[in-house]
XYZ file of C-alpha atoms in Angstrom:
671
model
C 0.003 -0.031 0.070
C 1.247 3.579 -0.790
C 2.913 5.438 1.999
C 0.350 8.029 1.797
C -2.601 5.799 2.011
C -4.003 4.219 5.331
C -6.443 1.557 6.213
C -8.705 2.171 9.086
C -12.439 1.489 10.004
C -15.655 3.123 10.557
C -16.538 3.359 14.206
C -20.050 4.761 13.754
C -23.210 3.323 15.446
C -24.122 1.142 12.375
C -24.486 -2.636 11.671
C -21.989 -2.440 8.729
C -18.746 -1.680 10.383
C -17.016 -0.784 7.150
C -13.400 -0.519 6.136
C -11.894 2.669 5.050
C -8.850 3.943 2.970
C -7.636 7.273 3.784
C -5.291 9.044 1.309
C -3.356 11.934 2.766
C -3.159 14.772 0.180
C -1.656 18.352 0.331
C -5.389 19.558 0.232
C -6.374 17.302 3.168
C -7.772 13.828 3.456
C -9.547 11.822 1.041
C -11.758 9.135 2.776
C -13.085 6.429 0.849
C -14.306 2.661 1.188
C -11.802 -0.124 1.369
C -11.990 -2.400 -1.652
C -10.428 -5.171 0.194
C -13.164 -5.097 3.016
C -15.974 -7.722 2.747
C -18.577 -5.132 3.597
C -17.553 -1.842 2.158
C -16.209 -3.401 -0.982
C -14.792 -0.068 -2.086
C -17.450 2.343 -1.250
C -18.853 4.155 1.795
C -22.500 4.798 2.511
C -23.487 8.218 1.198
C -23.829 9.690 4.745
C -20.189 8.798 5.640
C -18.809 9.623 2.185
C -20.026 13.123 2.590
C -19.506 13.793 6.330
C -15.910 12.338 6.545
C -14.905 14.492 3.572
C -16.744 17.355 4.756
C -17.571 18.555 8.347
C -15.309 16.162 10.035
C -12.457 17.899 8.214
C -13.518 21.448 8.565
C -11.513 22.714 11.427
C -13.735 25.862 11.734
C -16.556 23.472 12.688
C -14.628 21.399 15.120
C -14.024 22.080 18.919
C -10.142 22.650 19.018
C -9.430 23.803 22.572
C -11.165 23.717 25.977
C -13.975 26.294 26.660
C -15.292 27.991 29.779
C -18.794 29.328 29.967
C -18.924 33.123 30.474
C -22.612 33.854 29.568
C -25.788 32.172 30.603
C -26.375 28.529 30.103
C -27.695 27.700 26.671
C -26.411 30.798 24.832
C -23.233 29.232 23.814
C -21.131 32.087 25.301
C -17.609 30.702 26.000
C -13.902 31.813 26.059
C -10.881 29.354 25.277
C -8.812 28.242 28.367
C -5.856 26.061 28.707
C -6.078 22.233 29.364
C -4.611 22.733 32.900
C -7.062 25.385 33.583
C -9.946 23.361 32.462
C -8.996 20.287 34.313
C -8.420 22.378 37.541
C -11.880 23.807 37.180
C -13.401 20.285 37.113
C -11.138 19.101 39.965
C -12.304 21.960 42.058
C -16.003 20.837 41.575
C -15.393 17.047 41.929
C -13.068 16.903 44.812
C -15.426 17.901 47.553
C -17.961 15.389 46.278
C -15.499 12.651 46.309
C -13.860 13.303 49.747
C -17.272 13.818 51.260
C -18.340 10.316 49.733
C -20.887 11.950 47.616
C -19.647 10.576 44.280
C -23.119 9.249 43.322
C -24.183 12.862 42.842
C -21.830 12.906 39.944
C -23.862 11.787 36.856
C -22.566 10.820 33.527
C -24.300 10.074 30.276
C -22.933 8.505 27.293
C -23.685 6.416 24.156
C -22.484 5.536 20.758
C -20.903 8.753 19.301
C -17.935 6.475 18.479
C -17.950 2.789 18.946
C -14.282 2.342 18.828
C -13.490 0.119 21.810
C -11.133 2.256 23.796
C -12.878 5.649 23.259
C -16.407 4.241 23.799
C -15.508 2.080 26.987
C -12.424 3.136 28.842
C -13.856 6.420 30.210
C -16.261 4.325 32.208
C -13.395 3.141 34.262
C -13.090 6.588 35.698
C -16.711 6.863 36.702
C -16.999 3.287 37.972
C -13.930 3.792 40.276
C -15.413 6.953 41.706
C -18.776 5.226 42.151
C -20.517 7.845 40.105
C -24.095 7.488 38.751
C -24.763 6.642 35.133
C -27.746 7.272 32.770
C -28.180 3.673 31.560
C -27.205 4.120 27.948
C -29.303 1.398 26.346
C -32.563 2.837 27.799
C -32.485 5.498 25.008
C -32.309 2.787 22.453
C -32.665 -0.919 22.949
C -32.758 -2.063 26.559
C -36.391 -3.592 26.261
C -35.166 -5.968 23.539
C -32.064 -6.804 25.407
C -33.984 -7.456 28.502
C -36.633 -9.636 26.667
C -34.262 -11.869 24.763
C -31.989 -12.346 27.793
C -34.825 -13.538 29.696
C -36.012 -15.861 26.933
C -32.705 -17.002 25.362
C -30.168 -16.168 28.059
C -28.442 -13.840 25.567
C -29.303 -10.895 23.409
C -25.970 -10.120 21.827
C -25.025 -13.462 20.308
C -27.304 -15.094 17.822
C -26.403 -15.114 14.175
C -23.466 -15.125 11.955
C -24.527 -13.350 8.778
C -22.297 -15.638 6.752
C -24.926 -18.394 7.625
C -27.648 -16.460 5.547
C -26.300 -18.323 2.534
C -27.822 -21.468 4.105
C -31.224 -19.910 4.820
C -34.475 -20.441 3.040
C -36.053 -17.289 4.589
C -34.692 -14.174 6.152
C -37.474 -12.625 8.300
C -36.664 -8.937 9.063
C -38.966 -7.457 11.734
C -38.833 -3.790 12.523
C -35.536 -3.088 10.966
C -34.803 -0.893 7.965
C -31.273 -1.763 6.795
C -31.589 0.506 3.802
C -31.121 3.367 6.241
C -29.268 1.743 9.184
C -26.922 -0.634 7.428
C -27.013 0.254 3.617
C -24.210 -2.228 2.819
C -26.067 -5.059 4.523
C -29.197 -4.074 2.715
C -27.330 -4.742 -0.536
C -26.055 -8.069 0.874
C -29.608 -9.248 1.742
C -30.457 -8.514 -1.943
C -27.875 -11.084 -3.032
C -28.961 -13.876 -0.743
C -30.815 -16.813 -2.264
C -33.218 -16.885 0.643
C -36.800 -15.338 0.492
C -37.076 -12.100 2.251
C -39.951 -11.074 4.461
C -40.053 -7.754 6.021
C -42.386 -6.613 8.744
C -42.616 -2.869 9.102
C -45.655 -0.334 9.322
C -43.727 1.785 6.805
C -42.866 0.973 3.160
C -39.090 1.212 3.618
C -36.733 0.688 0.876
C -35.896 -2.732 2.505
C -39.574 -3.491 2.616
C -40.246 -2.397 -0.962
C -37.425 -4.843 -2.323
C -38.477 -7.658 -0.202
C -40.348 -10.799 -1.518
C -43.117 -10.114 1.007
C -43.917 -6.955 2.921
C -46.255 -7.269 5.927
C -47.440 -3.784 6.523
C -49.033 -4.132 9.987
C -50.642 -1.534 12.101
C -48.187 -0.019 14.641
C -48.474 -1.655 18.060
C -49.917 -4.991 16.796
C -46.529 -6.867 16.404
C -47.305 -9.404 19.142
C -50.694 -10.269 17.600
C -49.031 -10.857 14.174
C -46.535 -13.045 15.774
C -49.228 -15.285 17.349
C -51.169 -15.291 14.071
C -48.197 -16.559 12.281
C -47.564 -19.131 15.033
C -51.218 -20.257 14.444
C -50.565 -20.920 10.822
C -47.102 -22.554 11.458
C -48.689 -24.900 13.916
C -51.547 -25.685 11.631
C -49.100 -26.244 8.593
C -47.076 -28.873 10.751
C -43.992 -26.601 11.074
C -43.622 -26.753 14.874
C -40.711 -28.920 15.914
C -42.413 -30.903 18.815
C -39.143 -32.560 19.839
C -37.287 -29.351 19.994
C -40.119 -27.965 22.012
C -40.281 -30.826 24.370
C -36.550 -30.898 25.009
C -35.403 -27.304 24.685
C -38.245 -24.863 25.796
C -40.112 -24.157 29.023
C -43.742 -23.150 29.185
C -45.191 -23.996 25.866
C -48.176 -25.496 27.489
C -49.059 -22.066 28.878
C -49.498 -20.530 25.346
C -50.774 -23.226 23.063
C -54.257 -22.631 23.465
C -53.700 -18.790 22.870
C -51.996 -19.726 19.661
C -54.952 -21.789 18.514
C -57.292 -18.788 19.212
C -55.203 -16.343 16.830
C -56.871 -17.377 13.607
C -55.952 -15.721 10.316
C -59.348 -13.892 10.336
C -58.691 -12.527 13.799
C -55.145 -11.575 12.985
C -56.199 -9.563 9.748
C -58.838 -7.660 11.884
C -56.179 -6.646 14.427
C -53.168 -6.145 12.428
C -54.355 -5.128 8.917
C -52.282 -7.863 7.299
C -54.305 -9.862 4.836
C -54.927 -13.631 5.459
C -53.144 -14.250 2.055
C -49.985 -12.612 3.083
C -50.145 -14.275 6.388
C -50.353 -17.526 4.734
C -47.590 -16.687 2.336
C -45.190 -15.460 5.276
C -45.944 -18.764 7.136
C -45.022 -20.765 4.066
C -41.859 -18.999 3.666
C -40.691 -18.968 7.235
C -41.871 -22.454 7.861
C -39.962 -23.896 5.046
C -36.704 -23.313 6.931
C -33.989 -23.034 7.787
C -34.940 -19.436 8.606
C -33.403 -16.402 10.322
C -35.138 -13.844 12.482
C -33.596 -10.459 12.477
C -35.354 -8.158 14.973
C -34.599 -4.415 14.741
C -33.924 -1.997 17.484
C -36.843 0.034 16.374
C -39.286 -2.685 16.807
C -38.941 -2.657 20.598
C -39.085 1.120 21.053
C -42.798 0.648 21.880
C -44.782 0.595 25.293
C -45.148 -3.149 24.750
C -41.656 -3.645 23.394
C -40.682 -6.262 25.688
C -43.627 -8.446 25.168
C -43.369 -7.766 21.305
C -39.729 -9.297 21.383
C -40.733 -12.235 23.468
C -43.735 -12.853 21.047
C -41.604 -12.852 17.927
C -38.929 -14.951 19.766
C -41.548 -17.695 19.823
C -41.068 -18.037 16.097
C -37.645 -19.701 16.139
C -38.217 -21.295 19.603
C -41.198 -23.380 18.465
C -40.149 -24.163 14.815
C -36.609 -24.978 16.056
C -34.861 -22.355 13.901
C -31.977 -21.982 16.255
C -28.616 -23.584 16.694
C -28.181 -24.917 13.039
C -26.864 -23.443 9.755
C -29.081 -21.145 8.104
C -31.104 -20.543 11.118
C -30.789 -18.221 14.116
C -31.780 -14.932 15.818
C -30.303 -11.410 15.498
C -30.801 -8.682 17.780
C -27.039 -7.527 18.121
C -24.204 -9.735 17.369
C -21.382 -8.182 19.163
C -18.204 -9.434 17.512
C -15.662 -8.735 20.401
C -17.592 -10.788 22.738
C -17.581 -13.713 20.169
C -13.932 -13.159 20.123
C -13.636 -13.170 23.933
C -13.118 -9.521 24.839
C -13.931 -8.784 28.616
C -16.063 -5.672 28.441
C -16.052 -5.566 32.316
C -12.423 -5.242 32.378
C -12.404 -2.780 29.705
C -14.978 -0.639 31.421
C -13.655 -1.165 35.076
C -17.040 -2.551 36.193
C -15.339 -4.047 39.419
C -13.075 -1.226 40.399
C -15.491 -0.078 43.158
C -17.903 -2.260 45.105
C -20.025 0.944 45.757
C -21.645 1.538 42.614
C -23.653 4.795 41.860
C -27.195 4.808 40.801
C -28.272 3.651 37.357
C -30.868 5.957 35.877
C -33.174 5.382 32.928
C -33.123 7.843 30.002
C -36.738 8.077 30.566
C -36.126 9.694 33.999
C -33.074 11.706 33.026
C -34.786 15.204 32.348
C -36.796 15.117 35.511
C -34.124 13.701 37.904
C -31.514 15.994 36.601
C -33.685 18.814 37.681
C -33.400 17.857 41.348
C -30.602 19.900 42.642
C -30.531 17.628 45.820
C -29.764 14.560 43.759
C -27.065 15.436 41.198
C -24.330 18.113 41.509
C -22.192 17.529 38.398
C -22.943 16.053 34.918
C -20.523 14.761 32.425
C -21.852 14.172 28.629
C -19.533 12.390 26.413
C -20.145 10.407 23.176
C -23.883 11.610 23.002
C -26.002 14.684 22.424
C -29.071 14.196 24.644
C -30.578 17.715 23.592
C -31.023 16.097 20.304
C -31.865 12.488 21.336
C -33.413 12.502 24.701
C -37.310 12.637 25.620
C -38.856 15.382 27.414
C -36.753 17.852 25.474
C -38.299 21.074 27.102
C -37.853 19.733 30.691
C -34.201 18.613 29.802
C -33.465 21.988 28.563
C -34.797 23.462 31.773
C -32.693 21.029 33.886
C -29.528 21.655 32.041
C -30.065 25.411 32.700
C -29.566 24.995 36.434
C -26.739 27.274 37.679
C -25.872 25.062 40.433
C -25.347 22.022 38.126
C -21.650 21.771 37.009
C -21.696 20.357 33.572
C -18.838 19.111 31.430
C -19.434 18.176 27.761
C -16.718 16.261 25.649
C -17.448 16.348 21.971
C -15.941 16.913 18.604
C -18.471 19.674 17.805
C -20.428 22.374 19.522
C -23.671 20.439 19.911
C -26.950 21.542 21.504
C -25.929 20.028 24.643
C -22.466 21.660 24.667
C -24.309 25.050 24.670
C -25.265 24.342 28.336
C -21.737 23.226 29.569
C -19.677 25.036 32.207
C -16.610 23.366 30.529
C -16.279 21.927 27.053
C -13.407 19.641 26.240
C -12.566 18.969 22.663
C -12.502 15.433 21.604
C -10.313 13.872 18.846
C -12.053 12.146 16.030
C -11.531 8.542 14.841
C -8.904 9.672 12.306
C -6.756 11.077 14.900
C -5.933 8.217 17.316
C -5.396 4.450 17.281
C -8.020 2.040 18.539
C -9.968 -1.010 17.661
C -13.434 -1.071 16.084
C -16.219 -3.646 15.964
C -19.480 -4.518 14.480
C -22.803 -5.557 16.074
C -24.042 -7.726 13.043
C -20.926 -8.927 11.066
C -18.161 -10.872 12.638
C -15.419 -8.283 12.275
C -12.814 -6.574 14.308
C -11.154 -3.595 12.694
C -7.999 -1.462 13.209
C -8.653 2.091 13.753
C -5.458 3.952 12.476
C -4.270 7.393 13.396
C -3.816 9.072 10.094
C -3.539 12.650 11.208
C -3.247 14.975 14.398
C -6.261 16.403 16.130
C -6.984 19.957 15.437
C -5.708 22.425 18.063
C -5.259 20.673 21.412
C -8.066 18.211 21.026
C -7.665 14.784 22.663
C -9.196 11.256 22.559
C -11.799 10.525 25.224
C -9.486 8.130 26.894
C -6.604 10.660 27.334
C -8.936 13.202 28.657
C -9.982 10.888 31.492
C -6.410 9.747 32.108
C -5.298 13.384 32.707
C -8.368 14.051 34.771
C -7.472 10.946 37.040
C -3.950 12.322 37.431
C -5.283 15.816 38.410
C -7.419 14.226 41.016
C -4.433 12.240 42.235
C -6.269 8.965 41.703
C -3.516 6.253 41.870
C -5.529 3.360 40.517
C -3.340 1.952 37.578
C -6.359 0.986 35.528
C -7.234 4.732 35.219
C -3.848 5.565 33.724
C -3.401 2.454 31.388
C -2.042 3.345 28.002
C -3.707 2.906 24.690
C -0.718 0.624 23.743
C -1.234 -1.468 26.673
C -5.152 -1.533 26.130
C -4.801 -2.543 22.529
C -2.176 -5.204 23.389
C -4.385 -6.655 26.110
C -7.389 -6.739 23.905
C -5.602 -8.451 20.868
C -4.500 -11.006 23.564
C -8.008 -11.593 25.008
C -9.425 -12.020 21.601
C -6.729 -14.467 20.568
C -5.805 -12.141 17.572
C -2.248 -13.403 17.080
C -0.583 -10.240 15.627
C 0.987 -7.135 16.664
C -1.207 -4.002 16.257
C 1.225 -2.584 13.557
C 0.528 -5.731 11.499
C -3.324 -5.450 12.235
C -3.118 -1.713 10.988
C -1.537 -2.841 7.884
C -4.005 -5.557 7.298
C -7.141 -3.390 8.281
C -9.691 -5.854 9.416
C -10.267 -9.442 10.641
C -13.315 -11.613 9.979
C -13.518 -13.944 12.979
C -13.591 -17.552 12.382
C -12.626 -19.790 9.347
C -16.435 -20.614 8.889
C -19.744 -19.144 10.168
C -20.382 -19.331 13.733
C -23.445 -21.440 14.706
C -24.824 -19.947 18.012
C -26.676 -22.052 20.422
C -25.435 -25.227 18.461
C -25.299 -27.072 21.802
C -28.769 -25.983 22.431
C -27.953 -24.830 25.923
C -29.299 -21.386 26.961
C -28.000 -19.233 29.828
C -31.439 -19.050 31.396
C -32.391 -20.421 34.959
C -33.716 -23.564 33.303
C -31.020 -23.970 30.747
C -33.839 -23.902 28.136
C -35.521 -21.250 26.051
C -38.001 -19.810 28.750
C -41.252 -18.980 27.047
C -42.488 -18.888 30.700
C -40.199 -16.697 32.782
C -40.566 -16.077 36.628
C -37.959 -13.205 36.148
C -40.075 -11.570 33.393
C -43.114 -11.407 35.825
C -40.905 -9.911 38.456
C -39.602 -7.272 36.102
C -43.124 -5.997 35.382
C -43.864 -8.075 32.302
C -46.121 -10.976 31.759
C -45.016 -14.550 32.881
C -45.510 -15.561 29.169
C -45.654 -13.523 25.936
C -49.211 -12.511 24.938
C -50.816 -11.222 21.706
C -51.783 -8.044 23.448
C -51.813 -4.888 21.278
C -52.083 -1.188 21.955
C -55.292 0.214 22.698
C -57.164 1.979 19.712
C -56.184 5.689 19.595
C -58.684 8.523 20.135
C -60.255 10.274 17.096
C -58.058 13.031 15.936
C -54.797 11.375 17.109
C -52.094 9.990 15.094
C -49.237 7.507 15.822
C -45.996 9.290 15.087
C -43.091 7.077 13.958
C -39.604 8.815 13.989
C -37.072 6.152 12.519
C -33.560 6.678 11.307
C -32.897 9.011 8.256
C -30.762 8.062 5.348
C -28.908 11.249 5.660
C -27.259 10.852 9.024
C -26.583 8.475 11.975
C -29.018 9.255 14.850
C -27.792 13.032 15.015
C -24.239 12.365 14.046
C -23.478 14.158 10.784
C -26.624 16.414 11.211
C -24.357 19.434 11.315
C -22.798 18.837 7.772
C -23.877 21.581 5.554
C -24.115 19.362 2.414
C -26.193 16.660 4.035
C -28.444 19.415 5.527
C -28.958 20.838 2.017
C -29.815 17.276 0.662
C -32.207 16.502 3.522
C -34.070 19.802 2.940
C -36.608 21.029 5.315
C -38.025 18.966 8.269
C -40.976 17.073 7.044
C -43.838 14.905 8.311
C -45.122 12.230 5.882
C -48.929 12.084 5.746
C -51.102 9.317 4.226
C -53.141 10.582 1.342
C -56.533 9.794 3.084
C -55.559 11.682 6.140
C -54.415 14.699 4.124
C -57.637 14.718 2.211
C -59.648 14.461 5.454
C -57.795 17.462 6.989
C -57.503 19.290 3.794
C -53.825 19.337 3.725
C -51.721 20.264 0.589
C -48.212 18.957 -0.246
C -45.525 21.308 1.026
C -47.786 23.352 3.435
C -46.801 23.883 7.025
C -48.642 21.764 9.657
C -48.245 21.589 13.384
C -47.867 18.443 15.399
C -48.780 18.639 19.025
C -49.241 16.657 22.149
C -48.973 17.261 26.015
C -45.112 17.850 25.769
C -45.259 20.714 23.131
C -45.671 21.470 19.489
C -43.531 21.554 16.317
C -44.096 22.854 12.894
C -42.968 20.786 9.816
C -43.577 20.511 6.202
C -46.386 18.323 5.074
C -45.337 15.567 2.645
C -48.206 13.564 1.179
C -47.060 10.119 0.651
C -48.391 6.451 0.947
C -45.254 5.024 2.444
C -47.244 5.497 5.704
C -50.794 4.163 6.436
C -53.891 5.950 7.515
C -53.655 7.198 11.032
C -49.703 7.117 11.165
C -47.357 10.017 10.589
C -43.715 9.615 9.743
C -40.906 12.078 10.527
C -37.153 10.947 10.366
C -35.299 11.660 13.534
C -31.663 13.090 13.985
C -31.650 16.848 13.414
C -30.077 19.261 15.712
C -32.537 21.494 17.463
C -30.416 24.618 17.145
C -30.015 23.929 13.323
C -33.733 23.404 12.967
C -35.567 26.311 14.596
C -34.834 25.494 18.240
C -36.431 21.913 18.433
C -36.542 18.721 16.687
C -39.244 16.083 16.618
C -38.029 14.600 19.886
C -39.775 17.484 21.512
C -42.833 15.373 21.133
C -41.429 12.291 22.864
C -42.613 11.869 26.353
C -40.646 9.906 28.842
C -42.958 6.925 29.142
C -41.183 3.575 30.053
C -41.535 0.304 28.249
C -43.003 -2.797 29.753
C -39.336 -4.271 30.438
C -36.013 -2.515 30.782
C -37.233 1.001 31.592
C -36.642 1.840 27.919
C -37.877 4.272 25.415
C -41.426 4.239 24.037
C -40.645 6.851 21.241
C -42.590 4.761 18.636
C -45.763 4.870 20.729
C -45.805 8.605 20.757
C -49.383 10.061 19.932
C -49.938 13.497 18.465
C -52.529 15.769 16.944
C -52.067 17.171 13.529
C -53.477 20.578 12.124
C -52.640 23.301 9.794
C -50.078 25.789 11.245
C -51.316 29.119 12.018
């Protein structure tokens, strides 16, 4: 490889985990897909191709030096200060809380702004060592699904090696839209010989290119699952021997399955009997794969929905053999043997702080007696969290000391007392991983950070030193961390060799998860009936329950991922903003006619949390009674609010998780 061309890997929150080539030129960096990478195959998705060659290289848009607030919170009035001064300011605020054993009043929130292993995990060592409190990161995204499948299968992060799709007869994609969230994998699905069935209330590109699209009413997923089970049982596709030997509790649900006839299912879900029968034929032929999307479980009954669809592989025996399996997240470093507890320092202090759901974040942050300091890193909650108005109010507390670590001046950063500039993935060495494909990647430093920006991990090492914390784990170098990770994962190579190679596809052949048919549940079986589920607030067994009918004049608002950015990452790239155009809400033609709406006019969405104006887009990708508006915009670049303003902080049935896709709103012409 040329001396001025480097291999690295994309660390974004995406299923694809693409390989990247970076060419160093006199005019800057040219970032492109690695032709030798099995997923990228020489091209990046449109969002990364634009942003990595756009805003991520625009020094004027990057945070380059520490900043101290000099004006009111929220007004982005800062002045530059030196690193020592910034760290001293932080130490002055933290030391009394630590010495007075009030570390749990230090709260940190983080998520997947970068998924490179050190940058996304090592900072947790600092907070775990202190005994600080944490906003449970998965409650903004996928905690209901993790909880449900962990209860049922004993694992929610190992279940499918995509290489085994070549052996599948059917790929059932339920509540996922790879065309937006995994564009390379979307293309890979099109290349598979298996039949593709997509369950989604929206006609996504993935749904439109499937062999069969089941366009169900939102909130009726569990009923649809039981309707399919009724037909699979009727067609003789249940694996009675598997059920007897490897499941627990089937006798509690078989009568319910018998009652969920195709006629009943069509009336509840809106999916025709013909399409139900065809879906049962395709999935029942087997071996079949079930891919459960993270968007699926972001509903009030998300935990029950995940357990209900989990019955499909459990009762047909589509697990533990080639061409079959379940996919929620397939976390490749866990497959390889990486110890995340070690990496995050989970055992550094037996006195752990509080775990707080994102659904409580805005409200509890407003309690000045509970939390005195807030650290925000790898996330932008003012764009992504619920109860946006309340969160804005809570972040405005003058007595709340707030530190934000980021590459860019986000909406959340505007409320910081101290902003610390973070390095981007092109500016430090690390390891990357995927949560679908069995890939580990080398992240290669190809250029220096702008100004005095630092990687996340170095920021917390320096802060630990300033606080005179002598715990060696808080000071471990990147070189040591990388070496230890390579050893834990049995990757028999030096990091320099790995950087040259770029990526590693784990295993010489596809992994077949659960091939021993042993499940890490109390019974060692797939637990259809779960005492733990009942104790956690769910039902002892999955049920076909659906959301109640909505009141006249209300609409179900769905806010899935956009094709233009990753959550709210890249939403500050000028070119992507131009391509995306004005914020829109998609309205079904029947609803538009009833409300006398015209294409392009301003409309107002409103509920108990607030109101927001959007441009009306009349489009049949939705269905009557359902509105669609893509998430991810920065409020301050979109008139001061984004669609999350309408997301109330109601918890799911399991996991204390988000219910964003159960949001109900009114719709009217804007005044």
